[in-house]
């Protein structure tokens, strides 16, 4: 537990990648819940006599959910690129010779 607290209080390593992963999973769960709710409401509309609206919800809900999931993944990967670039630049800096001695 102290390791987590030390990581939060120090600025040696960014905590952004972990936060992006948490936000990604929360967003994916929200998208899945919305799609499930849309499907349930589609069946409810279908059984209540609104065949056209119910069928449209059953078709469009999962399709829009799939597009939303791909878009959400894309946005989270964009944020991850910034942190990956930072880590790569740190690796490059560490491999360069120390010119301050000259």
CSV table of N, CA and C in Angstrom, one decimal:
chain,number,residue,atom,x,y,z
A,1,UNK,N,0.8,-1.2,0.0
A,1,UNK,CA,0.0,0.0,0.0
A,1,UNK,C,0.9,1.3,0.0
A,2,UNK,N,2.0,1.2,0.7
A,2,UNK,CA,2.9,2.4,0.7
A,2,UNK,C,3.5,2.6,-0.6
A,3,UNK,N,3.7,1.5,-1.4
A,3,UNK,CA,4.2,1.7,-2.8
A,3,UNK,C,3.3,2.5,-3.6
A,4,UNK,N,2.0,2.3,-3.5
A,4,UNK,CA,1.0,3.0,-4.3
A,4,UNK,C,1.0,4.5,-3.9
A,5,UNK,N,1.1,4.7,-2.5
A,5,UNK,CA,1.1,6.1,-2.0
A,5,UNK,C,2.4,6.8,-2.5
A,6,UNK,N,3.5,6.1,-2.4
A,6,UNK,CA,4.8,6.7,-2.8
A,6,UNK,C,4.7,7.0,-4.3
A,7,UNK,N,4.1,6.2,-5.1
A,7,UNK,CA,4.0,6.4,-6.6
A,7,UNK,C,3.2,7.6,-6.8
A,8,UNK,N,2.1,7.8,-6.0
A,8,UNK,CA,1.2,9.0,-6.2
A,8,UNK,C,1.9,10.3,-5.8
A,9,UNK,N,2.7,10.2,-4.8
A,9,UNK,CA,3.3,11.4,-4.3
A,9,UNK,C,4.6,11.8,-5.0
A,10,UNK,N,5.3,10.9,-5.7
A,10,UNK,CA,6.5,11.2,-6.4
A,10,UNK,C,6.2,11.4,-7.9
A,11,UNK,N,7.0,12.2,-8.5
A,11,UNK,CA,6.8,12.4,-9.9
A,11,UNK,C,7.9,11.7,-10.8
A,12,UNK,N,8.4,10.6,-10.3
A,12,UNK,CA,9.4,9.8,-11.0
A,12,UNK,C,8.8,9.2,-12.2
A,13,UNK,N,7.7,8.6,-12.1
A,13,UNK,CA,7.0,7.9,-13.2
A,13,UNK,C,5.6,8.5,-13.3
A,14,UNK,N,5.1,8.7,-14.5
A,14,UNK,CA,3.7,9.2,-14.6
A,14,UNK,C,2.7,8.1,-14.3
A,15,UNK,N,1.6,8.5,-13.7
A,15,UNK,CA,0.5,7.6,-13.4
A,15,UNK,C,-0.5,7.6,-14.5
A,16,UNK,N,-0.3,8.4,-15.5
A,16,UNK,CA,-1.3,8.5,-16.6
A,16,UNK,C,-1.7,7.2,-17.2
A,17,UNK,N,-0.8,6.3,-17.6
A,17,UNK,CA,-1.2,5.1,-18.3
A,17,UNK,C,-2.1,4.2,-17.4
A,18,UNK,N,-1.9,4.2,-16.1
A,18,UNK,CA,-2.8,3.4,-15.3
A,18,UNK,C,-4.2,4.1,-15.2
A,19,UNK,N,-4.2,5.4,-15.2
A,19,UNK,CA,-5.5,6.1,-15.2
A,19,UNK,C,-6.2,5.9,-16.5
A,20,UNK,N,-5.5,5.9,-17.6
A,20,UNK,CA,-6.1,5.8,-18.9
A,20,UNK,C,-6.7,4.4,-19.0
A,21,UNK,N,-6.0,3.4,-18.4
A,21,UNK,CA,-6.6,2.0,-18.4
A,21,UNK,C,-7.9,1.9,-17.6
A,22,UNK,N,-7.9,2.6,-16.4
A,22,UNK,CA,-9.1,2.6,-15.6
A,22,UNK,C,-10.2,3.3,-16.3
A,23,UNK,N,-9.9,4.4,-16.9
A,23,UNK,CA,-11.0,5.2,-17.6
A,23,UNK,C,-11.5,4.4,-18.8
A,24,UNK,N,-10.6,3.6,-19.5
A,24,UNK,CA,-11.0,2.8,-20.6
A,24,UNK,C,-12.0,1.7,-20.2
A,25,UNK,N,-11.6,1.0,-19.1
A,25,UNK,CA,-12.5,-0.1,-18.6
A,25,UNK,C,-13.8,0.5,-18.1
A,26,UNK,N,-13.8,1.6,-17.4
A,26,UNK,CA,-15.1,2.2,-17.0
A,26,UNK,C,-16.0,2.6,-18.2
A,27,UNK,N,-15.3,3.2,-19.2
A,27,UNK,CA,-16.1,3.6,-20.4
A,27,UNK,C,-16.6,2.4,-21.1
A,28,UNK,N,-15.8,1.4,-21.2
A,28,UNK,CA,-16.3,0.2,-21.9
A,28,UNK,C,-17.4,-0.5,-21.2
A,29,UNK,N,-17.4,-0.4,-19.9
A,29,UNK,CA,-18.5,-1.0,-19.1
A,29,UNK,C,-19.8,-0.2,-19.3
A,30,UNK,N,-19.6,1.2,-19.4
A,30,UNK,CA,-20.8,2.0,-19.6
A,30,UNK,C,-21.4,1.8,-21.0
A,31,UNK,N,-20.5,1.6,-22.0
A,31,UNK,CA,-21.0,1.4,-23.3
A,31,UNK,C,-21.7,0.0,-23.4
A,32,UNK,N,-21.2,-1.0,-22.7
A,32,UNK,CA,-21.9,-2.3,-22.7
A,32,UNK,C,-23.2,-2.2,-21.9
A,33,UNK,N,-23.3,-1.4,-20.9
A,33,UNK,CA,-24.6,-1.3,-20.2
A,33,UNK,C,-25.6,-0.6,-21.0
A,34,UNK,N,-25.2,0.5,-21.7
A,34,UNK,CA,-26.1,1.2,-22.6
A,34,UNK,C,-26.6,0.3,-23.7
A,35,UNK,N,-25.7,-0.5,-24.3
A,35,UNK,CA,-26.1,-1.4,-25.4
A,35,UNK,C,-27.1,-2.5,-24.8
A,36,UNK,N,-26.8,-3.0,-23.6
A,36,UNK,CA,-27.7,-4.0,-23.0
A,36,UNK,C,-29.1,-3.3,-22.7
A,37,UNK,N,-29.1,-2.1,-22.2
A,37,UNK,CA,-30.3,-1.4,-21.9
A,37,UNK,C,-31.1,-1.2,-23.2
A,38,UNK,N,-30.4,-0.8,-24.3
A,38,UNK,CA,-31.1,-0.6,-25.6
A,38,UNK,C,-31.7,-1.9,-26.1
A,39,UNK,N,-31.0,-3.0,-26.0
A,39,UNK,CA,-31.6,-4.3,-26.4
A,39,UNK,C,-32.8,-4.7,-25.6
A,40,UNK,N,-32.7,-4.5,-24.3
A,40,UNK,CA,-33.9,-4.8,-23.5
A,40,UNK,C,-35.1,-3.9,-23.8
A,41,UNK,N,-34.8,-2.6,-24.1
A,41,UNK,CA,-35.9,-1.7,-24.5
A,41,UNK,C,-36.4,-2.1,-25.9
A,42,UNK,N,-35.5,-2.6,-26.7
A,42,UNK,CA,-36.0,-3.0,-28.0
A,42,UNK,C,-36.9,-4.2,-27.9
A,43,UNK,N,-36.6,-5.2,-27.1
A,43,UNK,CA,-37.5,-6.3,-26.9
A,43,UNK,C,-38.8,-5.8,-26.2
A,44,UNK,N,-38.7,-4.9,-25.3
A,44,UNK,CA,-39.9,-4.4,-24.7
A,44,UNK,C,-40.8,-3.7,-25.7
A,45,UNK,N,-40.2,-2.9,-26.6
A,45,UNK,CA,-41.0,-2.3,-27.7
A,45,UNK,C,-41.5,-3.3,-28.6
A,46,UNK,N,-40.8,-4.3,-28.9
A,46,UNK,CA,-41.2,-5.3,-29.8
A,46,UNK,C,-42.4,-6.1,-29.3
A,47,UNK,N,-42.4,-6.4,-28.0
A,47,UNK,CA,-43.5,-7.2,-27.4
A,47,UNK,C,-44.7,-6.3,-27.1
A,48,UNK,N,-44.5,-5.0,-27.0
A,48,UNK,CA,-45.6,-4.1,-26.7
A,48,UNK,C,-46.4,-3.7,-28.0
A,49,UNK,N,-45.9,-4.2,-29.1
A,49,UNK,CA,-46.7,-3.9,-30.4
A,49,UNK,C,-46.0,-3.0,-31.3
A,50,UNK,N,-44.9,-2.4,-30.9
A,50,UNK,CA,-44.2,-1.5,-31.8
A,50,UNK,C,-43.0,-2.3,-32.5
A,51,UNK,N,-43.4,-3.0,-33.5
A,51,UNK,CA,-42.5,-3.9,-34.2
A,51,UNK,C,-41.4,-3.2,-34.9
A,52,UNK,N,-41.7,-2.1,-35.5
A,52,UNK,CA,-40.7,-1.3,-36.3
A,52,UNK,C,-39.7,-0.7,-35.4
A,53,UNK,N,-40.1,0.0,-34.3
A,53,UNK,CA,-39.2,0.6,-33.4
A,53,UNK,C,-38.4,-0.4,-32.6
A,54,UNK,N,-39.0,-1.5,-32.2
A,54,UNK,CA,-38.3,-2.5,-31.5
A,54,UNK,C,-37.2,-3.2,-32.3
A,55,UNK,N,-37.5,-3.5,-33.6
A,55,UNK,CA,-36.6,-4.1,-34.5
A,55,UNK,C,-35.4,-3.1,-34.8
A,56,UNK,N,-35.8,-1.8,-34.9
A,56,UNK,CA,-34.7,-0.8,-35.2
A,56,UNK,C,-33.8,-0.7,-34.0
A,57,UNK,N,-34.3,-0.8,-32.8
A,57,UNK,CA,-33.4,-0.7,-31.6
A,57,UNK,C,-32.6,-2.0,-31.5
A,58,UNK,N,-33.1,-3.1,-31.8
A,58,UNK,CA,-32.4,-4.4,-31.8
A,58,UNK,C,-31.2,-4.4,-32.8
A,59,UNK,N,-31.4,-3.7,-33.9
A,59,UNK,CA,-30.4,-3.7,-34.9
A,59,UNK,C,-29.4,-2.6,-34.7
A,60,UNK,N,-29.9,-1.4,-34.4
A,60,UNK,CA,-29.1,-0.2,-34.3
A,60,UNK,C,-28.3,-0.1,-32.9
A,61,UNK,N,-28.9,-0.6,-31.9
A,61,UNK,CA,-28.2,-0.6,-30.6
A,61,UNK,C,-26.9,-1.3,-30.5
A,62,UNK,N,-26.8,-2.5,-30.9
A,62,UNK,CA,-25.4,-3.2,-30.9
A,62,UNK,C,-24.5,-2.6,-32.0
A,63,UNK,N,-25.1,-2.2,-33.1
A,63,UNK,CA,-24.2,-1.6,-34.2
A,63,UNK,C,-23.6,-0.3,-33.7
A,64,UNK,N,-24.4,0.6,-33.1
A,64,UNK,CA,-23.9,1.9,-32.6
A,64,UNK,C,-22.9,1.6,-31.4
A,65,UNK,N,-23.3,0.6,-30.6
A,65,UNK,CA,-22.4,0.2,-29.5
A,65,UNK,C,-21.0,-0.2,-30.0
A,66,UNK,N,-21.0,-1.0,-31.0
A,66,UNK,CA,-19.7,-1.4,-31.6
A,66,UNK,C,-18.9,-0.3,-32.1
A,67,UNK,N,-19.5,0.7,-32.8
A,67,UNK,CA,-18.8,1.9,-33.3
A,67,UNK,C,-18.3,2.7,-32.1
A,68,UNK,N,-19.2,2.9,-31.1
A,68,UNK,CA,-18.8,3.6,-29.9
A,68,UNK,C,-17.6,3.0,-29.2
A,69,UNK,N,-17.6,1.6,-29.1
A,69,UNK,CA,-16.5,0.9,-28.4
A,69,UNK,C,-15.2,1.1,-29.2
A,70,UNK,N,-15.2,1.0,-30.5
A,70,UNK,CA,-14.0,1.3,-31.3
A,70,UNK,C,-13.6,2.7,-31.2
A,71,UNK,N,-14.5,3.6,-31.2
A,71,UNK,CA,-14.1,5.1,-31.0
A,71,UNK,C,-13.5,5.3,-29.6
A,72,UNK,N,-14.1,4.7,-28.6
A,72,UNK,CA,-13.6,4.9,-27.2
A,72,UNK,C,-12.2,4.3,-27.1
A,73,UNK,N,-12.0,3.1,-27.7
A,73,UNK,CA,-10.6,2.5,-27.7
A,73,UNK,C,-9.6,3.5,-28.4
A,74,UNK,N,-10.0,4.0,-29.6
A,74,UNK,CA,-9.2,4.9,-30.3
A,74,UNK,C,-8.8,6.2,-29.5
A,75,UNK,N,-9.7,6.8,-28.8
A,75,UNK,CA,-9.5,7.9,-27.9
A,75,UNK,C,-8.5,7.6,-26.8
A,76,UNK,N,-8.7,6.5,-26.2
A,76,UNK,CA,-7.8,6.1,-25.1
A,76,UNK,C,-6.4,5.8,-25.6
A,77,UNK,N,-6.3,5.2,-26.8
A,77,UNK,CA,-5.0,4.9,-27.3
A,77,UNK,C,-4.3,6.2,-27.7
A,78,UNK,N,-5.0,7.3,-28.1
A,78,UNK,CA,-4.4,8.6,-28.3
A,78,UNK,C,-3.8,9.1,-27.1
A,79,UNK,N,-4.5,9.0,-25.9
A,79,UNK,CA,-3.9,9.4,-24.7
A,79,UNK,C,-2.7,8.6,-24.3
A,80,UNK,N,-2.7,7.3,-24.6
A,80,UNK,CA,-1.6,6.4,-24.2
A,80,UNK,C,-0.4,6.8,-25.1
A,81,UNK,N,-0.6,7.2,-26.3
A,81,UNK,CA,0.5,7.6,-27.2
A,81,UNK,C,1.4,8.7,-26.5
A,82,UNK,N,0.8,9.6,-25.9
A,82,UNK,CA,1.6,10.7,-25.2
A,82,UNK,C,2.4,10.1,-24.1
A,83,UNK,N,1.9,9.2,-23.3
A,83,UNK,CA,2.7,8.6,-22.3
A,83,UNK,C,3.8,7.7,-22.8
A,84,UNK,N,3.5,7.0,-23.9
A,84,UNK,CA,4.5,6.1,-24.5
A,84,UNK,C,5.6,6.9,-25.1
A,85,UNK,N,5.3,8.0,-25.7
A,85,UNK,CA,6.3,8.9,-26.3
A,85,UNK,C,7.2,9.4,-25.2
A,86,UNK,N,6.6,9.8,-24.0
A,86,UNK,CA,7.4,10.2,-22.9
A,86,UNK,C,8.4,9.1,-22.4
A,87,UNK,N,7.9,7.9,-22.3
A,87,UNK,CA,8.7,6.8,-21.8
A,87,UNK,C,9.8,6.5,-22.8
A,88,UNK,N,9.5,6.6,-24.1
A,88,UNK,CA,10.5,6.4,-25.1
A,88,UNK,C,11.6,7.5,-25.1
A,89,UNK,N,11.2,8.7,-24.9
A,89,UNK,CA,12.2,9.8,-24.8
A,89,UNK,C,13.1,9.6,-23.5
A,90,UNK,N,12.5,9.1,-22.5
A,90,UNK,CA,13.3,8.9,-21.3
A,90,UNK,C,14.4,7.8,-21.6
A,91,UNK,N,13.9,6.7,-22.3
A,91,UNK,CA,14.9,5.7,-22.7
A,91,UNK,C,16.0,6.2,-23.5
A,92,UNK,N,15.7,7.1,-24.5
A,92,UNK,CA,16.7,7.7,-25.4
A,92,UNK,C,17.6,8.5,-24.6
A,93,UNK,N,17.1,9.3,-23.6
A,93,UNK,CA,17.9,10.2,-22.8
A,93,UNK,C,18.9,9.4,-22.0
A,94,UNK,N,18.4,8.3,-21.5
A,94,UNK,CA,19.3,7.4,-20.6
A,94,UNK,C,20.3,6.7,-21.4
A,95,UNK,N,20.2,6.5,-22.7
A,95,UNK,CA,21.2,5.8,-23.5
A,95,UNK,C,22.2,6.8,-24.0
A,96,UNK,N,21.9,8.1,-24.1
A,96,UNK,CA,22.9,9.0,-24.6
A,96,UNK,C,24.0,9.2,-23.6
A,97,UNK,N,25.2,9.5,-24.1
A,97,UNK,CA,26.3,9.7,-23.2
A,97,UNK,C,26.1,11.0,-22.5
A,98,UNK,N,26.7,11.1,-21.3
A,98,UNK,CA,26.6,12.3,-20.5
A,98,UNK,C,27.6,13.4,-21.0
A,99,UNK,N,27.2,14.4,-21.7
A,99,UNK,CA,28.0,15.4,-22.2
A,99,UNK,C,28.3,16.5,-21.3
A,100,UNK,N,27.7,16.5,-20.1
A,100,UNK,CA,28.0,17.5,-19.1
A,100,UNK,C,29.4,17.4,-18.5
A,101,UNK,N,30.0,16.3,-18.7
A,101,UNK,CA,31.4,16.1,-18.1
A,101,UNK,C,32.5,16.8,-19.0
A,102,UNK,N,32.1,17.1,-20.2
A,102,UNK,CA,33.1,17.7,-21.1
A,102,UNK,C,33.2,19.2,-20.9
